[in-house]
PDB file of C-alpha atoms in Angstrom:
ATOM      1  CA  MET A   1     113.202  45.025  37.391  1.00  0.00           C
ATOM      2  CA  LYS A   2     114.258  48.601  37.855  1.00  0.00           C
ATOM      3  CA  ILE A   3     113.503  51.771  35.055  1.00  0.00           C
ATOM      4  CA  GLN A   4     115.926  53.931  35.748  1.00  0.00           C
ATOM      5  CA  ASP A   5     118.711  52.994  32.987  1.00  0.00           C
ATOM      6  CA  SER A   6     116.525  50.523  31.833  1.00  0.00           C
ATOM      7  CA  ILE A   7     116.340  50.859  27.874  1.00  0.00           C
ATOM      8  CA  ALA A   8     112.709  50.883  26.999  1.00  0.00           C
ATOM      9  CA  LEU A   9     110.540  50.482  23.700  1.00  0.00           C
ATOM     10  CA  VAL A  10     107.076  51.700  23.518  1.00  0.00           C
ATOM     11  CA  THR A  11     104.544  50.854  20.601  1.00  0.00           C
ATOM     12  CA  GLY A  12     102.011  53.335  19.663  1.00  0.00           C
ATOM     13  CA  ALA A  13     103.575  56.013  21.732  1.00  0.00           C
ATOM     14  CA  ASN A  14     103.074  58.854  19.318  1.00  0.00           C
ATOM     15  CA  ARG A  15      99.930  59.671  21.357  1.00  0.00           C
ATOM     16  CA  GLY A  16      97.630  58.646  24.246  1.00  0.00           C
ATOM     17  CA  LEU A  17      98.650  56.153  27.120  1.00  0.00           C
ATOM     18  CA  GLY A  18     101.165  55.823  24.595  1.00  0.00           C
ATOM     19  CA  GLU A  19     103.022  59.127  24.778  1.00  0.00           C
ATOM     20  CA  GLN A  20     102.486  59.070  28.626  1.00  0.00           C
ATOM     21  CA  PHE A  21     104.671  55.765  28.775  1.00  0.00           C
ATOM     22  CA  ALA A  22     107.021  57.679  27.034  1.00  0.00           C
ATOM     23  CA  ARG A  23     107.344  60.916  28.727  1.00  0.00           C
ATOM     24  CA  GLU A  24     107.425  58.903  32.462  1.00  0.00           C
ATOM     25  CA  LEU A  25     110.350  56.668  31.301  1.00  0.00           C
ATOM     26  CA  VAL A  26     112.242  59.797  30.564  1.00  0.00           C
ATOM     27  CA  ALA A  27     111.562  61.480  33.526  1.00  0.00           C
ATOM     28  CA  ALA A  28     112.438  58.253  35.421  1.00  0.00           C
ATOM     29  CA  GLY A  29     115.309  58.106  33.848  1.00  0.00           C
ATOM     30  CA  ALA A  30     115.302  55.141  31.695  1.00  0.00           C
ATOM     31  CA  ALA A  31     118.870  55.286  29.684  1.00  0.00           C
ATOM     32  CA  LYS A  32     117.177  55.267  26.317  1.00  0.00           C
ATOM     33  CA  VAL A  33     113.453  55.110  25.215  1.00  0.00           C
ATOM     34  CA  TYR A  34     112.165  54.174  21.733  1.00  0.00           C
ATOM     35  CA  ALA A  35     108.711  55.514  20.754  1.00  0.00           C
ATOM     36  CA  GLY A  36     107.485  53.068  18.351  1.00  0.00           C
ATOM     37  CA  ALA A  37     104.688  54.695  15.961  1.00  0.00           C
ATOM     38  CA  ARG A  38     103.631  53.411  12.544  1.00  0.00           C
ATOM     39  CA  ASP A  39     104.550  57.036  11.268  1.00  0.00           C
ATOM     40  CA  PRO A  40     107.561  58.095  13.700  1.00  0.00           C
ATOM     41  CA  GLY A  41     107.459  61.537  12.521  1.00  0.00           C
ATOM     42  CA  LYS A  42     104.298  61.841  14.700  1.00  0.00           C
ATOM     43  CA  VAL A  43     106.475  61.564  18.216  1.00  0.00           C
ATOM     44  CA  THR A  44     106.751  64.551  20.128  1.00  0.00           C
ATOM     45  CA  VAL A  45     108.445  63.300  23.209  1.00  0.00           C
ATOM     46  CA  PRO A  46     111.561  65.344  24.075  1.00  0.00           C
ATOM     47  CA  GLY A  47     114.839  62.688  24.267  1.00  0.00           C
ATOM     48  CA  VAL A  48     113.293  59.412  22.847  1.00  0.00           C
ATOM     49  CA  VAL A  49     114.330  57.901  19.903  1.00  0.00           C
ATOM     50  CA  PRO A  50     111.200  57.386  17.172  1.00  0.00           C
ATOM     51  CA  VAL A  51     111.171  54.729  15.434  1.00  0.00           C
ATOM     52  CA  ALA A  52     108.716  53.066  12.704  1.00  0.00           C
ATOM     53  CA  VAL A  53     106.802  50.138  13.991  1.00  0.00           C
ATOM     54  CA  ASP A  54     103.433  48.849  12.701  1.00  0.00           C
ATOM     55  CA  ILE A  55     102.648  45.573  14.887  1.00  0.00           C
ATOM     56  CA  THR A  56     100.750  43.901  12.551  1.00  0.00           C
ATOM     57  CA  ASP A  57     103.071  43.668   9.724  1.00  0.00           C
ATOM     58  CA  PRO A  58     105.205  40.665  10.699  1.00  0.00           C
ATOM     59  CA  GLU A  59     108.587  42.746   8.453  1.00  0.00           C
ATOM     60  CA  SER A  60     107.976  46.162  10.342  1.00  0.00           C
ATOM     61  CA  VAL A  61     108.255  43.882  13.360  1.00  0.00           C
ATOM     62  CA  ARG A  62     111.350  42.220  12.668  1.00  0.00           C
ATOM     63  CA  ALA A  63     112.828  45.761  11.715  1.00  0.00           C
ATOM     64  CA  VAL A  64     112.383  47.153  14.753  1.00  0.00           C
ATOM     65  CA  ALA A  65     113.712  44.266  17.097  1.00  0.00           C
ATOM     66  CA  ASP A  66     116.793  44.032  14.660  1.00  0.00           C
ATOM     67  CA  LEU A  67     117.340  47.983  15.436  1.00  0.00           C
ATOM     68  CA  ALA A  68     116.508  47.445  19.072  1.00  0.00           C
ATOM     69  CA  GLN A  69     119.127  45.009  20.040  1.00  0.00           C
ATOM     70  CA  ASP A  70     119.533  46.327  23.627  1.00  0.00           C
ATOM     71  CA  VAL A  71     115.949  46.906  25.094  1.00  0.00           C
ATOM     72  CA  THR A  72     115.710  45.663  28.226  1.00  0.00           C
ATOM     73  CA  LEU A  73     111.996  46.896  28.649  1.00  0.00           C
ATOM     74  CA  LEU A  74     108.925  46.651  26.067  1.00  0.00           C
ATOM     75  CA  VAL A  75     105.656  48.365  26.469  1.00  0.00           C
ATOM     76  CA  ASN A  76     103.230  46.920  24.407  1.00  0.00           C
ATOM     77  CA  ASN A  77     100.739  49.733  24.168  1.00  0.00           C
ATOM     78  CA  ALA A  78      99.829  50.265  20.345  1.00  0.00           C
ATOM     79  CA  GLY A  79      96.086  49.235  19.898  1.00  0.00           C
ATOM     80  CA  SER A  80      92.769  50.794  18.399  1.00  0.00           C
ATOM     81  CA  THR A  81      88.908  49.813  18.082  1.00  0.00           C
ATOM     82  CA  THR A  82      86.259  49.221  15.558  1.00  0.00           C
ATOM     83  CA  ARG A  83      83.624  49.080  17.793  1.00  0.00           C
ATOM     84  CA  ALA A  84      82.134  45.711  16.320  1.00  0.00           C
ATOM     85  CA  ASP A  85      79.025  45.570  17.486  1.00  0.00           C
ATOM     86  CA  VAL A  86      78.264  41.289  18.287  1.00  0.00           C
ATOM     87  CA  LEU A  87      75.574  41.259  16.034  1.00  0.00           C
ATOM     88  CA  THR A  88      75.789  43.452  13.389  1.00  0.00           C
ATOM     89  CA  THR A  89      79.299  44.671  12.416  1.00  0.00           C
ATOM     90  CA  GLY A  90      81.009  42.917   9.489  1.00  0.00           C
ATOM     91  CA  LEU A  91      83.534  39.743  10.478  1.00  0.00           C
ATOM     92  CA  ASP A  92      86.175  41.661   9.106  1.00  0.00           C
ATOM     93  CA  ALA A  93      86.494  43.929  12.123  1.00  0.00           C
ATOM     94  CA  PHE A  94      86.766  41.249  14.837  1.00  0.00           C
ATOM     95  CA  ARG A  95      89.595  39.809  12.715  1.00  0.00           C
ATOM     96  CA  THR A  96      91.408  42.981  12.816  1.00  0.00           C
ATOM     97  CA  GLU A  97      90.487  43.557  16.241  1.00  0.00           C
ATOM     98  CA  PHE A  98      92.683  39.987  16.725  1.00  0.00           C
ATOM     99  CA  GLU A  99      95.307  40.577  14.205  1.00  0.00           C
ATOM    100  CA  THR A 100      95.838  44.117  16.304  1.00  0.00           C
ATOM    101  CA  HIS A 101      95.317  43.065  20.290  1.00  0.00           C
ATOM    102  CA  VAL A 102      96.370  39.225  19.994  1.00  0.00           C
ATOM    103  CA  LEU A 103      98.414  38.409  17.239  1.00  0.00           C
ATOM    104  CA  GLY A 104     100.009  42.148  16.798  1.00  0.00           C
ATOM    105  CA  THR A 105     101.361  42.038  20.375  1.00  0.00           C
ATOM    106  CA  LEU A 106     102.361  38.380  20.354  1.00  0.00           C
ATOM    107  CA  SER A 107     104.349  39.198  17.322  1.00  0.00           C
ATOM    108  CA  MET A 108     106.204  41.861  19.001  1.00  0.00           C
ATOM    109  CA  CYS A 109     106.912  39.413  22.507  1.00  0.00           C
ATOM    110  CA  ARG A 110     108.544  36.870  20.759  1.00  0.00           C
ATOM    111  CA  ALA A 111     110.859  39.128  18.259  1.00  0.00           C
ATOM    112  CA  PHE A 112     112.195  40.395  21.517  1.00  0.00           C
ATOM    113  CA  ALA A 113     112.399  37.915  23.934  1.00  0.00           C
ATOM    114  CA  PRO A 114     115.932  36.425  22.629  1.00  0.00           C
ATOM    115  CA  ALA A 115     117.203  40.113  23.226  1.00  0.00           C
ATOM    116  CA  LEU A 116     115.408  41.120  26.735  1.00  0.00           C
ATOM    117  CA  GLY A 117     116.812  36.830  27.443  1.00  0.00           C
ATOM    118  CA  ARG A 118     120.548  38.224  26.459  1.00  0.00           C
ATOM    119  CA  ASN A 119     120.236  41.114  28.110  1.00  0.00           C
ATOM    120  CA  GLY A 120     119.295  39.812  31.701  1.00  0.00           C
ATOM    121  CA  GLY A 121     115.737  39.029  31.299  1.00  0.00           C
ATOM    122  CA  GLY A 122     113.925  42.415  31.508  1.00  0.00           C
ATOM    123  CA  ALA A 123     110.165  43.349  31.576  1.00  0.00           C
ATOM    124  CA  ILE A 124     107.471  43.283  29.137  1.00  0.00           C
ATOM    125  CA  VAL A 125     104.395  45.451  29.918  1.00  0.00           C
ATOM    126  CA  ASN A 126     101.240  44.250  28.007  1.00  0.00           C
ATOM    127  CA  VAL A 127      98.400  46.766  27.583  1.00  0.00           C
ATOM    128  CA  LEU A 128      95.084  45.322  27.849  1.00  0.00           C
ATOM    129  CA  SER A 129      91.767  46.448  30.033  1.00  0.00           C
ATOM    130  CA  VAL A 130      89.167  45.769  31.972  1.00  0.00           C
ATOM    131  CA  LEU A 131      87.526  44.329  28.778  1.00  0.00           C
ATOM    132  CA  SER A 132      89.779  41.507  29.097  1.00  0.00           C
ATOM    133  CA  TRP A 133      87.177  40.324  32.389  1.00  0.00           C
ATOM    134  CA  LEU A 134      84.076  42.187  31.410  1.00  0.00           C
ATOM    135  CA  SER A 135      82.185  42.361  27.757  1.00  0.00           C
ATOM    136  CA  VAL A 136      79.801  44.722  26.415  1.00  0.00           C
ATOM    137  CA  THR A 137      77.370  44.775  23.258  1.00  0.00           C
ATOM    138  CA  ALA A 138      78.990  47.607  21.241  1.00  0.00           C
ATOM    139  CA  SER A 139      82.724  47.071  21.581  1.00  0.00           C
ATOM    140  CA  ALA A 140      82.540  42.605  21.246  1.00  0.00           C
ATOM    141  CA  GLY A 141      85.367  42.893  18.853  1.00  0.00           C
ATOM    142  CA  TYR A 142      87.415  44.540  21.171  1.00  0.00           C
ATOM    143  CA  ALA A 143      86.799  43.042  24.421  1.00  0.00           C
ATOM    144  CA  ALA A 144      86.652  39.589  22.995  1.00  0.00           C
ATOM    145  CA  ALA A 145      90.360  40.854  21.782  1.00  0.00           C
ATOM    146  CA  LYS A 146      91.533  41.560  24.737  1.00  0.00           C
ATOM    147  CA  SER A 147      90.115  38.767  27.042  1.00  0.00           C
ATOM    148  CA  ALA A 148      92.515  36.535  24.057  1.00  0.00           C
ATOM    149  CA  GLU A 149      95.132  38.747  24.664  1.00  0.00           C
ATOM    150  CA  TRP A 150      94.915  38.245  28.750  1.00  0.00           C
ATOM    151  CA  SER A 151      95.213  34.466  28.011  1.00  0.00           C
ATOM    152  CA  VAL A 152      98.109  34.909  25.846  1.00  0.00           C
ATOM    153  CA  THR A 153      99.740  37.149  28.384  1.00  0.00           C
ATOM    154  CA  ASN A 154      99.722  34.862  31.077  1.00  0.00           C
ATOM    155  CA  SER A 155     101.174  31.919  28.827  1.00  0.00           C
ATOM    156  CA  LEU A 156     104.072  34.025  27.860  1.00  0.00           C
ATOM    157  CA  ARG A 157     104.451  34.789  31.916  1.00  0.00           C
ATOM    158  CA  LEU A 158     105.268  31.063  32.006  1.00  0.00           C
ATOM    159  CA  ALA A 159     106.935  30.522  28.993  1.00  0.00           C
ATOM    160  CA  LEU A 160     109.220  33.801  29.500  1.00  0.00           C
ATOM    161  CA  ALA A 161     109.853  32.973  33.637  1.00  0.00           C
ATOM    162  CA  GLU A 162     112.641  30.493  32.886  1.00  0.00           C
ATOM    163  CA  GLN A 163     114.659  33.524  30.909  1.00  0.00           C
ATOM    164  CA  GLY A 164     113.603  36.066  33.994  1.00  0.00           C
ATOM    165  CA  THR A 165     111.337  37.816  31.936  1.00  0.00           C
ATOM    166  CA  GLN A 166     108.963  39.498  34.067  1.00  0.00           C
ATOM    167  CA  VAL A 167     105.686  40.147  32.053  1.00  0.00           C
ATOM    168  CA  THR A 168     103.201  42.811  33.917  1.00  0.00           C
ATOM    169  CA  ALA A 169      99.272  42.939  32.550  1.00  0.00           C
ATOM    170  CA  LEU A 170      97.831  46.390  32.912  1.00  0.00           C
ATOM    171  CA  HIS A 171      93.563  46.262  32.961  1.00  0.00           C
ATOM    172  CA  VAL A 172      92.285  49.886  32.894  1.00  0.00           C
ATOM    173  CA  SER A 173      88.589  51.306  31.981  1.00  0.00           C
ATOM    174  CA  TYR A 174      88.078  54.352  30.021  1.00  0.00           C
ATOM    175  CA  MET A 175      91.050  56.971  29.811  1.00  0.00           C
ATOM    176  CA  ALA A 176      91.153  60.425  28.939  1.00  0.00           C
ATOM    177  CA  THR A 177      92.655  60.078  25.563  1.00  0.00           C
ATOM    178  CA  ASP A 178      91.269  60.351  22.093  1.00  0.00           C
ATOM    179  CA  MET A 179      90.090  56.464  21.850  1.00  0.00           C
ATOM    180  CA  ALA A 180      87.554  57.003  24.535  1.00  0.00           C
ATOM    181  CA  ALA A 181      87.023  61.122  23.450  1.00  0.00           C
ATOM    182  CA  SER A 182      83.220  60.044  22.745  1.00  0.00           C
ATOM    183  CA  VAL A 183      82.358  58.324  26.127  1.00  0.00           C
ATOM    184  CA  ALA A 184      80.727  59.968  28.821  1.00  0.00           C
ATOM    185  CA  GLY A 185      81.093  59.756  32.473  1.00  0.00           C
ATOM    186  CA  PRO A 186      84.455  58.839  34.579  1.00  0.00           C
ATOM    187  CA  LYS A 187      87.934  58.172  32.533  1.00  0.00           C
ATOM    188  CA  ALA A 188      91.550  57.411  34.430  1.00  0.00           C
ATOM    189  CA  ASP A 189      94.525  60.006  33.854  1.00  0.00           C
ATOM    190  CA  PRO A 190      96.653  58.436  31.508  1.00  0.00           C
ATOM    191  CA  VAL A 191      99.965  60.261  33.100  1.00  0.00           C
ATOM    192  CA  ALA A 192      98.705  57.814  36.307  1.00  0.00           C
ATOM    193  CA  VAL A 193      97.660  54.965  34.311  1.00  0.00           C
ATOM    194  CA  ALA A 194     100.929  54.984  33.042  1.00  0.00           C
ATOM    195  CA  ARG A 195     102.581  55.747  36.342  1.00  0.00           C
ATOM    196  CA  ALA A 196     100.815  53.017  37.922  1.00  0.00           C
ATOM    197  CA  ALA A 197     102.020  50.737  35.447  1.00  0.00           C
ATOM    198  CA  LEU A 198     105.900  51.519  35.646  1.00  0.00           C
ATOM    199  CA  ASP A 199     105.574  51.440  39.429  1.00  0.00           C
ATOM    200  CA  GLY A 200     104.179  47.635  38.887  1.00  0.00           C
ATOM    201  CA  VAL A 201     106.807  46.876  36.689  1.00  0.00           C
ATOM    202  CA  GLU A 202     109.347  47.909  39.731  1.00  0.00           C
ATOM    203  CA  ALA A 203     107.194  45.890  42.411  1.00  0.00           C
ATOM    204  CA  GLY A 204     107.677  43.047  40.474  1.00  0.00           C
ATOM    205  CA  LEU A 205     103.678  42.776  39.805  1.00  0.00           C
ATOM    206  CA  HIS A 206     101.781  40.064  37.111  1.00  0.00           C
ATOM    207  CA  GLU A 207      98.832  42.856  36.966  1.00  0.00           C
ATOM    208  CA  VAL A 208      98.339  46.387  37.675  1.00  0.00           C
ATOM    209  CA  LEU A 209      94.636  47.329  37.905  1.00  0.00           C
ATOM    210  CA  ALA A 210      94.705  51.328  37.780  1.00  0.00           C
ATOM    211  CA  ASP A 211      91.052  52.161  38.515  1.00  0.00           C
ATOM    212  CA  ASP A 212      87.673  50.891  40.751  1.00  0.00           C
ATOM    213  CA  ALA A 213      86.453  49.280  37.189  1.00  0.00           C
ATOM    214  CA  SER A 214      88.827  47.049  36.931  1.00  0.00           C
ATOM    215  CA  ARG A 215      89.315  45.943  40.274  1.00  0.00           C
ATOM    216  CA  GLN A 216      85.633  45.414  40.570  1.00  0.00           C
ATOM    217  CA  ALA A 217      85.501  43.315  37.613  1.00  0.00           C
ATOM    218  CA  GLN A 218      88.205  41.468  38.530  1.00  0.00           C
ATOM    219  CA  ALA A 219      86.577  40.989  41.911  1.00  0.00           C
ATOM    220  CA  ALA A 220      83.367  39.950  40.364  1.00  0.00           C
ATOM    221  CA  LEU A 221      85.116  36.737  38.188  1.00  0.00           C
ATOM    222  CA  ALA A 222      84.291  34.436  41.078  1.00  0.00           C
ATOM    223  CA  GLU A 223      81.027  35.534  41.480  1.00  0.00           C
ATOM    224  CA  GLY A 224      79.995  34.533  38.070  1.00  0.00           C
ATOM    225  CA  PRO A 225      78.108  36.337  35.013  1.00  0.00           C
ATOM    226  CA  GLY A 226      75.261  37.577  37.958  1.00  0.00           C
ATOM    227  CA  ALA A 227      78.083  39.922  39.324  1.00  0.00           C
ATOM    228  CA  LEU A 228      79.925  40.686  36.118  1.00  0.00           C
ATOM    229  CA  TYR A 229      76.895  41.939  34.499  1.00  0.00           C
ATOM    230  CA  PRO A 230      73.989  43.476  37.227  1.00  0.00           C
ATOM    231  CA  GLN A 231      72.057  44.705  34.064  1.00  0.00           C
ATOM    232  CA  LEU A 232      70.460  40.938  33.532  1.00  0.00           C
ATOM    233  CA  SER A 233      69.222  41.893  36.718  1.00  0.00           C
ATOM    234  CA  GLY A 234      68.013  45.130  35.915  1.00  0.00           C
ATOM    235  CA  ARG A 235      70.560  46.938  37.648  1.00  0.00           C
ATOM    236  CA  PRO A 236      73.529  49.569  36.198  1.00  0.00           C
ATOM    237  CA  GLY A 237      76.415  47.522  34.858  1.00  0.00           C
ATOM    238  CA  LEU A 238      80.044  47.784  36.082  1.00  0.00           C
ATOM    239  CA  ILE A 239      80.992  50.421  33.164  1.00  0.00           C
TER     240      ILE A 239
END
């Protein structure tokens, strides 16, 4: 999958990582970039085609899929966090996380799969998280949804292989975006993360691990809960 001359659609392209994806796609020579947002008037990236899309609204998803039948690269970036705590937050917050990250992403992939197949296969990038593999009590709803989204992404990769559609998962920890503005500590540069993801697409990678935290979490999976959660033994956590 080559970025140059591709026709891409990025969800959540009005800010944060999604905006950087749109910018990097334009800079890399994509023939057309649809920049999706609930309010397309908030898209400020030069050279893109702003489009309305709410990934939690089936009618909105169908409408944007009908509009963008020429897409060869779908970047499922749209997301949010309710910061749902594992013990105290109402379950509606957990439902919101799953409606957005799991069902919203799946809805977009299902809607665009036929067009991708007709257009030669193309590629999908699903923006996941280090929290696909690692949970924290204060954002347990987000982590649970991202873990489920990882599983769905793996299923999609298998299901779409026959039509030649590449599925790349992006894992990253905190980035210097509005979503992590209140978080102290190191944060990845969203520009570098977007570039790494697009380089991964061109390299045919199934997964892109954009920072040390994601690489450490993936490595710790094979070692069990003690490695993933060193705080159980009184040591600092991975994030």
